[in-house]
Structure formats: C-alpha cells, structure tokens
PDB file of C-alpha atoms in Angstrom:
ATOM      1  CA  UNK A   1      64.930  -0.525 -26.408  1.00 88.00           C
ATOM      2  CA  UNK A   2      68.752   0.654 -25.911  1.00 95.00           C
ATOM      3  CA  UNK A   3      71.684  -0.643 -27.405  1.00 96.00           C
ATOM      4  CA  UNK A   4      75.061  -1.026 -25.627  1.00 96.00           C
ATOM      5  CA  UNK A   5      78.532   1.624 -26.961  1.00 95.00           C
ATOM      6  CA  UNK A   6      79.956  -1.473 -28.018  1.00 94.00           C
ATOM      7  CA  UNK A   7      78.518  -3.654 -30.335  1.00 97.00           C
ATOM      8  CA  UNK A   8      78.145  -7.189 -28.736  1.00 96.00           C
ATOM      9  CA  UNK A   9      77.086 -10.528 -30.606  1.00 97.00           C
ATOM     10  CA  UNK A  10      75.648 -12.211 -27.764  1.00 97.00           C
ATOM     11  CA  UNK A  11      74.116 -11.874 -24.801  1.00 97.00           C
ATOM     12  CA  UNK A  12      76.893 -14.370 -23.139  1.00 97.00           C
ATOM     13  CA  UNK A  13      79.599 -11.754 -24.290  1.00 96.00           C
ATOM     14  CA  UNK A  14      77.769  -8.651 -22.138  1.00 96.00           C
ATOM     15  CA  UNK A  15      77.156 -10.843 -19.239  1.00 96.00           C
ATOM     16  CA  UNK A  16      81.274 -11.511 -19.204  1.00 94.00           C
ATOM     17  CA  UNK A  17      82.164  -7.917 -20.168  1.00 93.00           C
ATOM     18  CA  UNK A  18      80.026  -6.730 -17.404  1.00 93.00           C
ATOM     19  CA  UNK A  19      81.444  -9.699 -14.935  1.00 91.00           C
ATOM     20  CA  UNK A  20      84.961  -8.402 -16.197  1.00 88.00           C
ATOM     21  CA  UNK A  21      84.353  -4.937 -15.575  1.00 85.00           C
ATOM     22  CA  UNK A  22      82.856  -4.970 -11.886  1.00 73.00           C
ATOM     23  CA  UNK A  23      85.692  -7.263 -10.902  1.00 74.00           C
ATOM     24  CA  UNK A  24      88.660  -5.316 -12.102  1.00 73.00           C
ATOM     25  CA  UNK A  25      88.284  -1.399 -12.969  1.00 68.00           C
ATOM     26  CA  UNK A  26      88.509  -1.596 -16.614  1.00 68.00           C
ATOM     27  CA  UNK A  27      86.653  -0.044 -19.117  1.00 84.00           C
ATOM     28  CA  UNK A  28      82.574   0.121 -18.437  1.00 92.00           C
ATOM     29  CA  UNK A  29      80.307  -1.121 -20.534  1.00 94.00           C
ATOM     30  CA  UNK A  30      77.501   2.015 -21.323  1.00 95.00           C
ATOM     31  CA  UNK A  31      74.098   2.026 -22.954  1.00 95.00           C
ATOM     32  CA  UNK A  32      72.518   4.355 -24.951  1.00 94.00           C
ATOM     33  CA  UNK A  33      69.290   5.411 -27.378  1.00 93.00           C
ATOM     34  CA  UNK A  34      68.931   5.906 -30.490  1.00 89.00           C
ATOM     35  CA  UNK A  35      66.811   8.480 -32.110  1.00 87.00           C
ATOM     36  CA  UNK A  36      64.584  10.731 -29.631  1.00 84.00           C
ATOM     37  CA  UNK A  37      64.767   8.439 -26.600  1.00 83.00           C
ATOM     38  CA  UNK A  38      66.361   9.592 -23.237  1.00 88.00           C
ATOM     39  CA  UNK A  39      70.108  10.084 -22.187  1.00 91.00           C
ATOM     40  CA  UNK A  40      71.395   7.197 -20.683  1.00 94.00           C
ATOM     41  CA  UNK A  41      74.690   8.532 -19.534  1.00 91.00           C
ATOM     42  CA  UNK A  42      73.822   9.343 -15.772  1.00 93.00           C
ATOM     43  CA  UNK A  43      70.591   7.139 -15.742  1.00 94.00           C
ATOM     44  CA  UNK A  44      70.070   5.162 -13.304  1.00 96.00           C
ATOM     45  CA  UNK A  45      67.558   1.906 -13.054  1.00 96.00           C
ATOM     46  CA  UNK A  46      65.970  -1.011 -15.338  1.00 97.00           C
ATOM     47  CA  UNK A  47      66.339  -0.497 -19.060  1.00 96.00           C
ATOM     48  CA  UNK A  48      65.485  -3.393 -21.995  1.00 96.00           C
ATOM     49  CA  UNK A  49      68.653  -4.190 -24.240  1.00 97.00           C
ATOM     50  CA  UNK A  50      69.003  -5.447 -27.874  1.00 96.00           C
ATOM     51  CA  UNK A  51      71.739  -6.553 -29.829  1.00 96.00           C
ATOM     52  CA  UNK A  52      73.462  -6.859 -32.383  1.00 96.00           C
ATOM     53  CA  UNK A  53      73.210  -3.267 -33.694  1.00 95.00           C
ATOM     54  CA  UNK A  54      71.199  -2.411 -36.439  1.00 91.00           C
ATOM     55  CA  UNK A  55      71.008  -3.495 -39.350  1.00 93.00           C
ATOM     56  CA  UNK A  56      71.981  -6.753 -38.410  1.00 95.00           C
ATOM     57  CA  UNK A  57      68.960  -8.764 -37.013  1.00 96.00           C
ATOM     58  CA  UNK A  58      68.651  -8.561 -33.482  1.00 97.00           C
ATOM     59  CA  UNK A  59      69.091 -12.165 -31.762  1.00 97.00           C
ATOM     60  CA  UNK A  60      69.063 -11.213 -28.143  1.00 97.00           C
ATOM     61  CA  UNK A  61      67.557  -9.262 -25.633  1.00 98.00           C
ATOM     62  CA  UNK A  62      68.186  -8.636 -22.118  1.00 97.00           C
ATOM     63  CA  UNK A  63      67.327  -6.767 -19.251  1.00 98.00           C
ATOM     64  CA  UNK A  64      69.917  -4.638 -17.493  1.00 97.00           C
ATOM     65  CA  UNK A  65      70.557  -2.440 -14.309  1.00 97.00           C
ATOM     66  CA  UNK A  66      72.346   0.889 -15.005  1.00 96.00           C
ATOM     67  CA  UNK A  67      74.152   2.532 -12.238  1.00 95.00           C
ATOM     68  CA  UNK A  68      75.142   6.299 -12.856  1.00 93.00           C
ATOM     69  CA  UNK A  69      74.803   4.954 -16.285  1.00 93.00           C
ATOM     70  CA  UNK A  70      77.006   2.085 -16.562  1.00 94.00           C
ATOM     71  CA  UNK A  71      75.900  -1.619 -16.662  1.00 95.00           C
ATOM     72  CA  UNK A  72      76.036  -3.568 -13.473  1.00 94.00           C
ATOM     73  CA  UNK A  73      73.921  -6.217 -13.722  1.00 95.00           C
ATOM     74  CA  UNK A  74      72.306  -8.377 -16.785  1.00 96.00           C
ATOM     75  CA  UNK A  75      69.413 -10.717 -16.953  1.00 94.00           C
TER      76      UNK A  75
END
C-alpha cells in the first residue's frame, strides 16, 4: 500500500485533484512508500492507495495508474 504527498480525506477529493491536474498543468498529485517499499517517483504502472495518512484510520482505498510517477488515473 502507498500513500499520496498530500494527505487527502477522501477518495472523491483525489479523483478531483487528479481530474484538476490532467486538465490544467498544475501541481501533480505523487505517491509514495513508506518504510522499505520501492521508489515511486519515476514508477510507472498499477499501485493500491490508502488514505488518510497514518495514524488516522484509513477509510478509503483505491487503485491508481502512475505515469513517470504521477497519478493519472483513479479507480
């Protein structure tokens, strides 16, 4: 599981942030893993989301496409 830079409460709130971002060129929402897991910065593919950061408890999960590492696409 990955978590995105910035922290977002809902799942609803990624979707439009990544909506946002590949319709204007504003900042880019980027994913990353904590502890020993891999660098996400130039990954590219399917990763697993979670949010909202620890230690809040996580109430959503979602898959997402990462291009160069940056978000383009959530389910």
């Amino acid at each position: 599981m990955a978590y995105t830079v910035t922290n977002f409460k809902t799942k609803k709130a990624l979707k439009e942030a990544v909506a946002e971002q590949n319709q204007f060129a504003g900042s880019q929402v980027r994913c990353y893993q904590p502890g020993l897991g891999p660098d996400l910065s130039n990954f590219t593919g399917k990763i697993c989301l979670e949010g909202p950061h620890y230690p809040k408890p996580h109430t959503w999960y979602a898959e997402a496409e990462l291009k160069d590492g940056v978000v383009v696409k959530v389910k």
